mmCIF file of C-alpha atoms and ligand atoms in Angstrom:
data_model
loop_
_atom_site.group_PDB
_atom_site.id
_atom_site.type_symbol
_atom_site.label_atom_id
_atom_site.label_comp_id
_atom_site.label_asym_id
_atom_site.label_seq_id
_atom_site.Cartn_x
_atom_site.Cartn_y
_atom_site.Cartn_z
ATOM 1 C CA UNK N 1055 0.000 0.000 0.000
ATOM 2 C CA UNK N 1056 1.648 3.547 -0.913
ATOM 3 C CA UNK N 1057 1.471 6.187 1.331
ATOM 4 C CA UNK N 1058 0.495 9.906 1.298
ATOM 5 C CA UNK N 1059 1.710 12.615 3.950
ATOM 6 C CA UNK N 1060 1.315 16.054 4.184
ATOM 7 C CA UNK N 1061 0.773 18.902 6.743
ATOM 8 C CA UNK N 1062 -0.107 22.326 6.886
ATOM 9 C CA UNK N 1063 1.623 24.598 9.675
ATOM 10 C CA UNK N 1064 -0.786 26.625 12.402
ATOM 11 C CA UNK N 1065 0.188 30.254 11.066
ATOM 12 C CA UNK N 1066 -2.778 32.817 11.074
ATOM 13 C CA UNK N 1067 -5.975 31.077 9.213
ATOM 14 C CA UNK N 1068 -6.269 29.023 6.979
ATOM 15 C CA UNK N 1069 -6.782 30.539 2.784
ATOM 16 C CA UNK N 1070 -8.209 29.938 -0.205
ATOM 17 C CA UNK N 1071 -4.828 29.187 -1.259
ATOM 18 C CA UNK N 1072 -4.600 26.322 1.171
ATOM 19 C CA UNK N 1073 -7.577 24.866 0.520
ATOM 20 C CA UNK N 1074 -7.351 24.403 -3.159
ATOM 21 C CA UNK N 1075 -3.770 23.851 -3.607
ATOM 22 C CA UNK N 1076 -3.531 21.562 -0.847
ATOM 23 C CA UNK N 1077 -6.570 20.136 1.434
ATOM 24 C CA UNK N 1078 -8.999 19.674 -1.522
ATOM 25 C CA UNK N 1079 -6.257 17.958 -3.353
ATOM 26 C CA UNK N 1080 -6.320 15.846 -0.257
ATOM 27 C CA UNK N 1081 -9.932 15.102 -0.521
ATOM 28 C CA UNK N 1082 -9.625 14.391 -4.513
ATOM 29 C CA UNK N 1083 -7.094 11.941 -4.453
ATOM 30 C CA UNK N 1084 -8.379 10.368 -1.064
ATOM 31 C CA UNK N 1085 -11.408 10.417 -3.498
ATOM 32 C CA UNK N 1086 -9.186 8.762 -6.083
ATOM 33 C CA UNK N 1087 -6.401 6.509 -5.205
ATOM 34 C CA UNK N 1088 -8.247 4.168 -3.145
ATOM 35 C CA UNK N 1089 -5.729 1.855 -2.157
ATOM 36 C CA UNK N 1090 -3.377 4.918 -0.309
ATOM 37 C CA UNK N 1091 -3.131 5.254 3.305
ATOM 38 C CA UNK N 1092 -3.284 9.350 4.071
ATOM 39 C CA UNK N 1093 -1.104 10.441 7.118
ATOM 40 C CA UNK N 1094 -2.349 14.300 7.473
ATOM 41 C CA UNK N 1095 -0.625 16.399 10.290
ATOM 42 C CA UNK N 1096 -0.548 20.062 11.739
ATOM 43 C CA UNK N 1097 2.682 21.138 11.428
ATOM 44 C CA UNK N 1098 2.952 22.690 14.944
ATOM 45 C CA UNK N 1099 6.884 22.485 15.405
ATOM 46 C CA UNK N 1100 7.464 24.545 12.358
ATOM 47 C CA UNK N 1101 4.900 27.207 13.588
ATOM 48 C CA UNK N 1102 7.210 27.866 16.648
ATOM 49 C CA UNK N 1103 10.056 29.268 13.889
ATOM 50 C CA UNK N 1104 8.214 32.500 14.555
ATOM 51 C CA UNK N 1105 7.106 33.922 17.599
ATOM 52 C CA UNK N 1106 3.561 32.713 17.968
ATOM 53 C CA UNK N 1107 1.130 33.519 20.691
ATOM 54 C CA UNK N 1108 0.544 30.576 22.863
ATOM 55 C CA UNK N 1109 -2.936 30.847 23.419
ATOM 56 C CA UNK N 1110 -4.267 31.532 19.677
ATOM 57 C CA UNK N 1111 -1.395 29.255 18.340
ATOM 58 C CA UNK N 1112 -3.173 26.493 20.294
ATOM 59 C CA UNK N 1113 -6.567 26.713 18.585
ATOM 60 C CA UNK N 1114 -4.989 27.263 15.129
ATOM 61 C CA UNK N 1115 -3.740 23.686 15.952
ATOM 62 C CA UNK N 1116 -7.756 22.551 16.066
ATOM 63 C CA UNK N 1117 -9.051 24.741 13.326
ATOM 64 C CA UNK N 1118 -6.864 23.288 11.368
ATOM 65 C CA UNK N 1119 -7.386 19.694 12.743
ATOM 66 C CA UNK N 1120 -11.356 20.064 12.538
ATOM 67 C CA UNK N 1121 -10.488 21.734 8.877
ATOM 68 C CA UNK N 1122 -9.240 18.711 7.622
ATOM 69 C CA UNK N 1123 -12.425 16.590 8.203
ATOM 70 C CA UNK N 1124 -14.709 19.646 7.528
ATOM 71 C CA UNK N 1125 -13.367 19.517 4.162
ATOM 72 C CA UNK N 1126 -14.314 16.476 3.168
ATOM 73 C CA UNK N 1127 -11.094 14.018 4.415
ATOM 74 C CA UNK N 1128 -12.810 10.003 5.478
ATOM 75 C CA UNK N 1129 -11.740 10.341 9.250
ATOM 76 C CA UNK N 1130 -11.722 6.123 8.859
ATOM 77 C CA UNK N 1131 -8.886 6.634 5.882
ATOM 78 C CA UNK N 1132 -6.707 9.287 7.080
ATOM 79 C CA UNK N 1133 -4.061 8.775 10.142
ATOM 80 C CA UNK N 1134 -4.328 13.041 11.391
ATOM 81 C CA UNK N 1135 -2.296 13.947 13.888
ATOM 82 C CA UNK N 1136 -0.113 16.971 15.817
ATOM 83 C CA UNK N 1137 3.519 17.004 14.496
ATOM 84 C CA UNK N 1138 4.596 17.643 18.139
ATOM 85 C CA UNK N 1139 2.626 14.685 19.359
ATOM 86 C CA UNK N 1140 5.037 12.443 18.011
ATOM 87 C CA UNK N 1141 8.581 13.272 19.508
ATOM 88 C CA UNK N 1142 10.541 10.980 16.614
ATOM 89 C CA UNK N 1143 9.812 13.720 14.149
ATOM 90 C CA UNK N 1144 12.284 16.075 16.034
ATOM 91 C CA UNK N 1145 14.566 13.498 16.568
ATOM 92 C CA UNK N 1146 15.122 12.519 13.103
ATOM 93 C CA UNK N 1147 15.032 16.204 11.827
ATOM 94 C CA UNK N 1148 18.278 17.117 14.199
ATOM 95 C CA UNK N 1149 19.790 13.557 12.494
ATOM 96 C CA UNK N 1150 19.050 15.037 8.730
ATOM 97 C CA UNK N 1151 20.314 18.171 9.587
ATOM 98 C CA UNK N 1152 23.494 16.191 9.957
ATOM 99 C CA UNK N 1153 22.607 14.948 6.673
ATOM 100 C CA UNK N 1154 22.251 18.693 4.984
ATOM 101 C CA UNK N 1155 24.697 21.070 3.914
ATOM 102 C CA UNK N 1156 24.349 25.015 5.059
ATOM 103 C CA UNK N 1157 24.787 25.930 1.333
ATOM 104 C CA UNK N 1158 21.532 24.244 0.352
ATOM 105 C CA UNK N 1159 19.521 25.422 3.083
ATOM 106 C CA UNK N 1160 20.659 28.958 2.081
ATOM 107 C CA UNK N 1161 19.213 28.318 -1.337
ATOM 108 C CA UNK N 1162 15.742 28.035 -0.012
ATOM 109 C CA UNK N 1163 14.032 31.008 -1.930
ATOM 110 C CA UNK N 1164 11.468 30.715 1.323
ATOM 111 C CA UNK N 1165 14.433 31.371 3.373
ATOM 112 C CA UNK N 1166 15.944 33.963 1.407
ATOM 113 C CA UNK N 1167 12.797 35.803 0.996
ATOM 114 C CA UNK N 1168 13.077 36.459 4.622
ATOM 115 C CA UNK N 1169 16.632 37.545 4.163
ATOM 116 C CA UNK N 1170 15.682 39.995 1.489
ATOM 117 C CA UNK N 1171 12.781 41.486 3.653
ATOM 118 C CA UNK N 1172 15.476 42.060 5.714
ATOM 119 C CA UNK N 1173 13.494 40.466 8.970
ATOM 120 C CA UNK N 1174 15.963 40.843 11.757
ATOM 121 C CA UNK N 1175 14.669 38.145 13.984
ATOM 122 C CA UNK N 1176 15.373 35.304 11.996
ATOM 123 C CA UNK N 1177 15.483 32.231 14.108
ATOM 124 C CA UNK N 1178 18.366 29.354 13.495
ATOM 125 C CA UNK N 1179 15.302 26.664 13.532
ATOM 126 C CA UNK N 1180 13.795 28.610 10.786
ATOM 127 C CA UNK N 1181 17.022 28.145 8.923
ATOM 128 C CA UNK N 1182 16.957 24.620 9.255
ATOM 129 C CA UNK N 1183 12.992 23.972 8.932
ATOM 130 C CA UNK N 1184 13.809 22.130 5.731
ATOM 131 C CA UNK N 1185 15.590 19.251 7.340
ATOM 132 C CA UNK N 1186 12.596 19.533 9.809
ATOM 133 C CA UNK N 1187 9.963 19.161 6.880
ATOM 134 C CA UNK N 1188 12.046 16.576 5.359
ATOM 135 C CA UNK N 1189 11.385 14.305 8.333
ATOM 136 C CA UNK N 1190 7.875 14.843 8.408
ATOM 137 C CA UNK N 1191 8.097 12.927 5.351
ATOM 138 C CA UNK N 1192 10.312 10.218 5.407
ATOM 139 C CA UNK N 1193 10.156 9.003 9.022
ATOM 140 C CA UNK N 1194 6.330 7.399 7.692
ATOM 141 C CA UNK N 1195 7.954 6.581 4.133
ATOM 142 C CA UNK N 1196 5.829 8.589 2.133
ATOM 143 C CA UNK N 1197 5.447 7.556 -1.433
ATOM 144 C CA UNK N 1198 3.353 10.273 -2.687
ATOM 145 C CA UNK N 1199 4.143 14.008 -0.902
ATOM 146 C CA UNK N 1200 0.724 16.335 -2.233
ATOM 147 C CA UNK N 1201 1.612 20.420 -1.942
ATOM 148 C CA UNK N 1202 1.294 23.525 -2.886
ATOM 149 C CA UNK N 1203 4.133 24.748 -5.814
ATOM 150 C CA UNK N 1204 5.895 27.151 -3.098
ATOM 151 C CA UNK N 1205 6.930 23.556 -1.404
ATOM 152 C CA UNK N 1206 8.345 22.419 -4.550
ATOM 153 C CA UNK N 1207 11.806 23.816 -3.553
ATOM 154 C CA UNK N 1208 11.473 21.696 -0.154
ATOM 155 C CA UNK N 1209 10.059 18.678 -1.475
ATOM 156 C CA UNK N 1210 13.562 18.228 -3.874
ATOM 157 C CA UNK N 1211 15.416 19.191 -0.803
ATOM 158 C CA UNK N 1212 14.008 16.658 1.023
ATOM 159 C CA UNK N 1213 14.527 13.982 -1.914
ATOM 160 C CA UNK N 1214 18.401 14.577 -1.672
ATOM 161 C CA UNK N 1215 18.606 14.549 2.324
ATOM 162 C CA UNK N 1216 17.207 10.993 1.902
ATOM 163 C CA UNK N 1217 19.127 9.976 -0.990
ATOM 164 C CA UNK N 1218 22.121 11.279 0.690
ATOM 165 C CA UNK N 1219 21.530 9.023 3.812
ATOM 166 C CA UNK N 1220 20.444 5.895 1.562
ATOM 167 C CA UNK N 1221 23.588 6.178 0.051
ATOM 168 C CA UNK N 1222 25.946 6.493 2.787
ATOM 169 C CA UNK N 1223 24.009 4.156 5.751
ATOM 170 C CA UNK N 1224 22.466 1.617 2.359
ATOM 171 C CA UNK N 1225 19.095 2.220 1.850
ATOM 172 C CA UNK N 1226 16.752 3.175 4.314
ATOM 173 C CA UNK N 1227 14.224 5.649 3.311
ATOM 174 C CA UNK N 1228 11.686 6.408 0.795
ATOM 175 C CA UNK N 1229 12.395 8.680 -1.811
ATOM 176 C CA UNK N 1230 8.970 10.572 -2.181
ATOM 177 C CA UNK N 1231 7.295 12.121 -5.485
ATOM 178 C CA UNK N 1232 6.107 15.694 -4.777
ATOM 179 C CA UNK N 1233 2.857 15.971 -5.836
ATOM 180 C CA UNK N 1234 1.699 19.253 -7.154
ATOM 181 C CA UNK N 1235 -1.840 19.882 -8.871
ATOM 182 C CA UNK N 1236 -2.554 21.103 -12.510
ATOM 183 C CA UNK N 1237 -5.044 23.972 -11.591
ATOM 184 C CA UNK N 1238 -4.730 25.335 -7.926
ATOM 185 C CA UNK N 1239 -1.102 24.876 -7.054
ATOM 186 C CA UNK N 1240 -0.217 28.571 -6.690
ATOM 187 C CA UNK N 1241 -3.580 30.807 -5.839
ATOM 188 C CA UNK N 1242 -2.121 34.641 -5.385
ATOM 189 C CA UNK N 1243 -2.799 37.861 -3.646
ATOM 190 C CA UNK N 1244 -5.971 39.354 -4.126
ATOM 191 C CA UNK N 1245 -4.820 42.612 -4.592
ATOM 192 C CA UNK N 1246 -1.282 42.225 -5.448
ATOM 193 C CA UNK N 1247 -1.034 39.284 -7.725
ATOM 194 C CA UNK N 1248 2.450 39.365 -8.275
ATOM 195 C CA UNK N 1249 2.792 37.418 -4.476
ATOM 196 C CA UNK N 1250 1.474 34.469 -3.430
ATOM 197 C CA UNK N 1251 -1.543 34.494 -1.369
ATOM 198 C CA UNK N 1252 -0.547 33.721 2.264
ATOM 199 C CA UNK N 1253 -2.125 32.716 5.886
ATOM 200 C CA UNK N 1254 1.343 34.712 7.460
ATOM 201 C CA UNK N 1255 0.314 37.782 5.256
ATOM 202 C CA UNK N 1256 -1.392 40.084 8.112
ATOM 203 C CA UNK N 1257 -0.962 43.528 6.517
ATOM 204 C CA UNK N 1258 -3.324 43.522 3.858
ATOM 205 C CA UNK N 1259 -6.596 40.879 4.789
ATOM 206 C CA UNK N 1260 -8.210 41.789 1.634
ATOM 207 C CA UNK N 1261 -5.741 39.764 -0.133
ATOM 208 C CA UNK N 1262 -6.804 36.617 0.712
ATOM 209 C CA UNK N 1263 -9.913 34.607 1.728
ATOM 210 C CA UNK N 1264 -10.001 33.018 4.593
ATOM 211 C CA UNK N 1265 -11.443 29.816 4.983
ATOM 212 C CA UNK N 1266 -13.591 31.084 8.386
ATOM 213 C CA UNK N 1267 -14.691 34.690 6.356
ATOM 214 C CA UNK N 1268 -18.002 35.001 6.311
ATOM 215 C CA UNK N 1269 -20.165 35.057 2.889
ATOM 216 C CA UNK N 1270 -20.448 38.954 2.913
ATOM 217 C CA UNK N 1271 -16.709 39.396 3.449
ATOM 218 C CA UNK N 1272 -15.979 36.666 0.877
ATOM 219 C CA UNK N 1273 -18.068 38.557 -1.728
ATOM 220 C CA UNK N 1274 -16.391 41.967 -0.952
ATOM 221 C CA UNK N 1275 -13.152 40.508 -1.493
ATOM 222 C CA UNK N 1276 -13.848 39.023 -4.721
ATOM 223 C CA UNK N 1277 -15.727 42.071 -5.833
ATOM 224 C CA UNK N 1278 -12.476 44.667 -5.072
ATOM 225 C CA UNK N 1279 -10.187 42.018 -6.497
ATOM 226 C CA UNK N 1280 -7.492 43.882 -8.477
ATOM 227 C CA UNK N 1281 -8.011 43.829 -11.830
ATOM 228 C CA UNK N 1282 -6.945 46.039 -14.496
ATOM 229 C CA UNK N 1283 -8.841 48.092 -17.254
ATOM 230 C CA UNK N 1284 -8.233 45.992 -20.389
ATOM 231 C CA UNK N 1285 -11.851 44.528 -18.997
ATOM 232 C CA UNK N 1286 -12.199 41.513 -21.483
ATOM 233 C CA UNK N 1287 -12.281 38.362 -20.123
ATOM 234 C CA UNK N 1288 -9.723 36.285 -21.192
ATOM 235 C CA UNK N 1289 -6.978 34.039 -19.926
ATOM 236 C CA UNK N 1290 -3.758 35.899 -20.341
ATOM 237 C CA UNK N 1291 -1.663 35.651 -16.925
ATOM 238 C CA UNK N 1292 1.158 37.642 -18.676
ATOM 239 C CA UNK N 1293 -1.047 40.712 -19.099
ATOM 240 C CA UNK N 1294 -4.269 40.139 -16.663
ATOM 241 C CA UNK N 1295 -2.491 38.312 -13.682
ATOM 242 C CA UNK N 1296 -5.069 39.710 -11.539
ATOM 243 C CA UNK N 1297 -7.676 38.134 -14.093
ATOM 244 C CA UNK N 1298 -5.255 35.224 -14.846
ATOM 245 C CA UNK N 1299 -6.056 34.658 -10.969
ATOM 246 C CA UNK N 1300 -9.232 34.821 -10.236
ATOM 247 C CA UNK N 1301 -10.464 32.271 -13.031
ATOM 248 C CA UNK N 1302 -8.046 29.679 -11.543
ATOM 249 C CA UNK N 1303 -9.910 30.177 -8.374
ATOM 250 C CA UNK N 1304 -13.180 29.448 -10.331
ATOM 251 C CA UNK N 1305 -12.116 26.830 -12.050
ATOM 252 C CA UNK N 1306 -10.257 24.682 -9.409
ATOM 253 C CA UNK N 1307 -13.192 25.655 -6.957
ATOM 254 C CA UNK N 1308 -15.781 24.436 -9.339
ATOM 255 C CA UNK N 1309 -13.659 21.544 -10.624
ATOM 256 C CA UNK N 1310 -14.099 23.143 -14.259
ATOM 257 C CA UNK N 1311 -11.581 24.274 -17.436
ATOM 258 C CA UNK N 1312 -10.243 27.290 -17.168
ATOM 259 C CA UNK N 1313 -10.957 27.823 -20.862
ATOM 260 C CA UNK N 1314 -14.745 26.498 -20.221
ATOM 261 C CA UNK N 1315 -15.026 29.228 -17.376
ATOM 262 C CA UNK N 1316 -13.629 32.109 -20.344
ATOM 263 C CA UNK N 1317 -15.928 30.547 -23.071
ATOM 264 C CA UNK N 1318 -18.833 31.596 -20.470
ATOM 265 C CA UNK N 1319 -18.007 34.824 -19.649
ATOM 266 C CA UNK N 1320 -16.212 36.023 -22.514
ATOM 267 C CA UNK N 1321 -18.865 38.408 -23.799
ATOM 268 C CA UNK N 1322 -19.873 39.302 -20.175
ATOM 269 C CA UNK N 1323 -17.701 41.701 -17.520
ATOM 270 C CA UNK N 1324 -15.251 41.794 -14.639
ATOM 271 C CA UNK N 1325 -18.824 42.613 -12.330
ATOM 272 C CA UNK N 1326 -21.019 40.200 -13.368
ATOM 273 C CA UNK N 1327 -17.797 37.182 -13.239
ATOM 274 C CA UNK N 1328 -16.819 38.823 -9.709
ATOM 275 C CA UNK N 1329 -20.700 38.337 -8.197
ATOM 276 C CA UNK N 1330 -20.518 34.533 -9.809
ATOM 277 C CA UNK N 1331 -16.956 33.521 -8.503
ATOM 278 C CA UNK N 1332 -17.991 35.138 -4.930
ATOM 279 C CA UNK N 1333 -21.157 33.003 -5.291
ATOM 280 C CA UNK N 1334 -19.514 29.843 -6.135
ATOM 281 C CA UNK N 1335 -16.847 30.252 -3.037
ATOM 282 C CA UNK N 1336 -19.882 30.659 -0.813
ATOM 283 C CA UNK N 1337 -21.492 27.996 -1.828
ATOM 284 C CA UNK N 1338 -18.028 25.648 -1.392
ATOM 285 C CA UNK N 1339 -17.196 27.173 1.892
ATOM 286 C CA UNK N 1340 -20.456 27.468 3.916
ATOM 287 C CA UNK N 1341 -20.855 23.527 4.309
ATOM 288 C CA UNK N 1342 -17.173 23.384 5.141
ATOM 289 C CA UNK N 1343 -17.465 26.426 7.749
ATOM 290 C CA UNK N 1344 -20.813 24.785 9.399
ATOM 291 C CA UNK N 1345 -18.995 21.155 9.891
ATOM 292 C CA UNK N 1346 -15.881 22.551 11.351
ATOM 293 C CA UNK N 1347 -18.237 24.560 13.986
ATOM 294 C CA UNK N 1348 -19.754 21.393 15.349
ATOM 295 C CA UNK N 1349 -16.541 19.785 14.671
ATOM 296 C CA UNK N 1350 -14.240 21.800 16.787
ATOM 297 C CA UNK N 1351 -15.200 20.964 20.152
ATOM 298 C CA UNK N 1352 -16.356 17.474 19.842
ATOM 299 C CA UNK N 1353 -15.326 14.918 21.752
ATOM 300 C CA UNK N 1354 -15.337 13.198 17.890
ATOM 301 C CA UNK N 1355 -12.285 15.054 16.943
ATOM 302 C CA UNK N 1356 -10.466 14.374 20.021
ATOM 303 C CA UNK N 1357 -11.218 10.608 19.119
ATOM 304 C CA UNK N 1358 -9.817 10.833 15.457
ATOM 305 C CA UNK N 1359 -6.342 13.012 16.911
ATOM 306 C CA UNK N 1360 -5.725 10.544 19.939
ATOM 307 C CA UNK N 1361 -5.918 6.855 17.319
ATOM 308 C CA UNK N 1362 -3.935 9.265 14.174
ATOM 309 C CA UNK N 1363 -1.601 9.939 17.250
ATOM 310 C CA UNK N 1364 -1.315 6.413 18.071
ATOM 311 C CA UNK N 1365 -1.102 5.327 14.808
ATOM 312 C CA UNK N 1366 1.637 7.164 13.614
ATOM 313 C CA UNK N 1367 3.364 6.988 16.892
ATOM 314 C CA UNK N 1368 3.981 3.448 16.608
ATOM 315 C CA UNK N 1369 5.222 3.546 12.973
ATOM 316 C CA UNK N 1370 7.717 6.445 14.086
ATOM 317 C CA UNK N 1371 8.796 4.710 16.710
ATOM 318 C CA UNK N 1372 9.988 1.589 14.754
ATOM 319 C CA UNK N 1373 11.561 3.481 12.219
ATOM 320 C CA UNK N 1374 13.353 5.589 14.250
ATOM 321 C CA UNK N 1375 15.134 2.751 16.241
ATOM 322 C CA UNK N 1376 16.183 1.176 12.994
ATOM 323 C CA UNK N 1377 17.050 4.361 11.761
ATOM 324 C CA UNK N 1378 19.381 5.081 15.200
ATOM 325 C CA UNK N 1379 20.959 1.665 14.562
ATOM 326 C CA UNK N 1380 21.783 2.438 10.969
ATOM 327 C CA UNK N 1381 23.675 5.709 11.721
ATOM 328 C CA UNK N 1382 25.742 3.991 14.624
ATOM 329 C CA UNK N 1383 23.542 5.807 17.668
ATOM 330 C CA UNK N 1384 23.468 4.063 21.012
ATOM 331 C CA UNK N 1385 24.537 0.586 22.648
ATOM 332 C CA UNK N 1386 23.265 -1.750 19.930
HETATM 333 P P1 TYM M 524 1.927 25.902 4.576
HETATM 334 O O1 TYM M 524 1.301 25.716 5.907
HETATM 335 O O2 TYM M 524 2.513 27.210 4.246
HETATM 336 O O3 TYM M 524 0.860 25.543 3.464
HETATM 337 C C1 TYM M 524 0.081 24.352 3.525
HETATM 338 C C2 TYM M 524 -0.190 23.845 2.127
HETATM 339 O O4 TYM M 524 -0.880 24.850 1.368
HETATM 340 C C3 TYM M 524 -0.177 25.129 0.167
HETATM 341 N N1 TYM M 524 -0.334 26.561 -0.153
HETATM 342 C C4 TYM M 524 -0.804 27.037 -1.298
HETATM 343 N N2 TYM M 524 -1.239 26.431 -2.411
HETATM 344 C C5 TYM M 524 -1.675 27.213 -3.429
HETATM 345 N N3 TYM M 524 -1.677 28.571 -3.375
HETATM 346 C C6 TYM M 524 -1.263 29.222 -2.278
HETATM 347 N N4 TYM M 524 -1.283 30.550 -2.223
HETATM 348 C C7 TYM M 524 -0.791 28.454 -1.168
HETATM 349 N N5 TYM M 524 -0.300 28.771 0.061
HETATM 350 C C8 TYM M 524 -0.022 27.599 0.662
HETATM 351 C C9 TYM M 524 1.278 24.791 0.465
HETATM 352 O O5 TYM M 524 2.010 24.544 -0.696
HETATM 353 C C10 TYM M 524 1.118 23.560 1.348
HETATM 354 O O6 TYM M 524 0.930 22.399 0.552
HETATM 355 N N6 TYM M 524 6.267 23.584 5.162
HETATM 356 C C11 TYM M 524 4.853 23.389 4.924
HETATM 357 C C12 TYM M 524 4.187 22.511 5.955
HETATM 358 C C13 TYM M 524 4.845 21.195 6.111
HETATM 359 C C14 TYM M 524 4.746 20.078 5.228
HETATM 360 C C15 TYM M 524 5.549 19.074 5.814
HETATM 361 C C16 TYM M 524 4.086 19.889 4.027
HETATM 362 C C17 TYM M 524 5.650 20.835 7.148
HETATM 363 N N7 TYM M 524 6.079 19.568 6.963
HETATM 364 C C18 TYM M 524 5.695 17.820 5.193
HETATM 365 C C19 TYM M 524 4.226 18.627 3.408
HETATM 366 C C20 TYM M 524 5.009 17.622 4.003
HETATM 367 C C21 TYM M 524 4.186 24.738 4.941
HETATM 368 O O7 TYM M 524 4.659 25.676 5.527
HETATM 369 O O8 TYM M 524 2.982 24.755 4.334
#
């Protein structure tokens, strides 16, 4: 049976851009590949790279948990769990950071964005979050890794880490396949869509959707959207990014072509599109919002977080004490 991990760290709310380049891939190849275990985790360790509030960090952890099964995820198929629940993922991030070179963790363009924003308080863990990630991964030997495209850069990290250690201790790990979807993969900025749209972004909330907004605020944000004033509707994300955008939001959201959505409105306007793609959001997201309310504090989702815990406890576990035998660690 192949498996399929992937996590999603507690950093202000959850987007748009979460949801459809990562959890509703989730659901569709749950949905799909059948015969694939799913081991989905809140990435709570790589949170703590930046100064977090204790308190609200704490119930990101469960919005993000309920989120998950809100969206659609079997609880019976999918092993979820809290990164920080299961202490071997630390431990075999500190032994691949002995497997990592400083050089390549320089590279990281999500590291060196930082660097260029010239953020002073950069933390060492945050430097070496990749090695971190990268043993999220292969301490359940993932197969199949599905992401985002800004975790692209990570994901190829991580598949020379474990090369690396194959090749020097014999083989060992995994090597996993990134997966990264067709439509979705990189959902930008509402009003600047020259950046990614991001859950760390605070300054400017009406660049992204959250996936807790209500329908009123979703609407307003679709409806003052940046645009531009070439105002025909067309799929041209050299010239209409902001355009380019917004149908890839309708069309992953609706599960439709792109080129289907611009057939449709190509003899309408920018107003009449915004109102529909606002509509068609609402429509996704209410369900989700109204299951993750009853969700949250039920005893239900304690259930499904204490057997996920378990589960992937005891596969860490093994691993890791074949994996501290390999490299030479303790008495025998
Ligand atoms: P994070 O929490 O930033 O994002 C979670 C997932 O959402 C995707 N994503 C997006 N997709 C499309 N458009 C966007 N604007 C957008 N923003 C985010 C991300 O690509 C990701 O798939 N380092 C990871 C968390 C992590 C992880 C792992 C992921 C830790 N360990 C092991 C996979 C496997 C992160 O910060 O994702």
């Amino acid at each position: 049976m192949k498996r399929i991990v992937s996590g999603i760290k507690p950093t202000g709310s959850l987007t748009l851009g979460n949801y459809l380049g990562a959890i509703k891939q989730f659901v569709k190849l749950q949905q799909k590949m059948e015969d694939c275990e799913f081991f989905l985790f809140v990435a709570d360790m790589h949170a703590i790279t930046v100064r977090q509030n204790p308190a609200e960090l704490r119930k990101r952890i469960l919005d993000i948990a309920a989120m998950y099964i809100a969206c659609g995820l079997d609880k019976e198929k999918t092993v979820l769990y809290l990164q920080s629940e299961i202490p071997q993922n630390v431990e075999l991030g500190y032994i691949l950071q002995s497997n990592v070179y400083m050089g390549e963790l320089e590279r990281m363009t999500q590291f060196k964005d930082k660097i260029a924003k010239q953020e002073t308080s950069i933390t060492s863990s945050l430097f070496t979050y990749p090695a971190l990630m990268a043993a999220d991964i292969i301490l359940y030997d993932a197969d199949y890794v599905p992401v985002g495209d800004d975790q692209k850069q990570h994901l190829e990290l991580t598949r020379t880490i474990a090369n690396r250690f194959n090749n020097y201790y014999g083989d060992f790990f995994t090597v996993p396949e990134p997966l990264i979807p067709e439509v979705g993969a990189r959902i930008m900025d509402l009003q600047d869509p020259e950046k990614k749209m991001s859950k760390s972004d605070t300054a400017n909330p009406k660049g992204f959707i959250t996936l807790f907004d209500d329908s009123a605020t979703i609407r307003r944000k679709i409806n003052s959207a940046m645009t531009d004033s070439i105002g025909v509707i067309k799929f041209d994300p050299e010239n209409q990014k902001g355009l380019a955008n917004l149908l890839t939001i309708f069309a992953s959201i609706t599960d439709r072509d792109v080129l289907d959505i611009v057939n449709e409105y190509k003899d309408s306007n920018y107003k009449v599109f915004k109102e529909d793609l606002g509509n068609a959001i609402v429509e996704v997201l209410e369900p989700i919002q109204e299951k993750h309310k009853n969700l949250i504090k039920s005893q239900e989702l304690q259930d499904i977080l204490n057997k996920g815990r378990d589960i992937a406890s005891d596969y860490a576990f093994k691993k890791m004490r074949k994996c501290k035998r390999k490299v030479g660690l303790g008495r025998k």
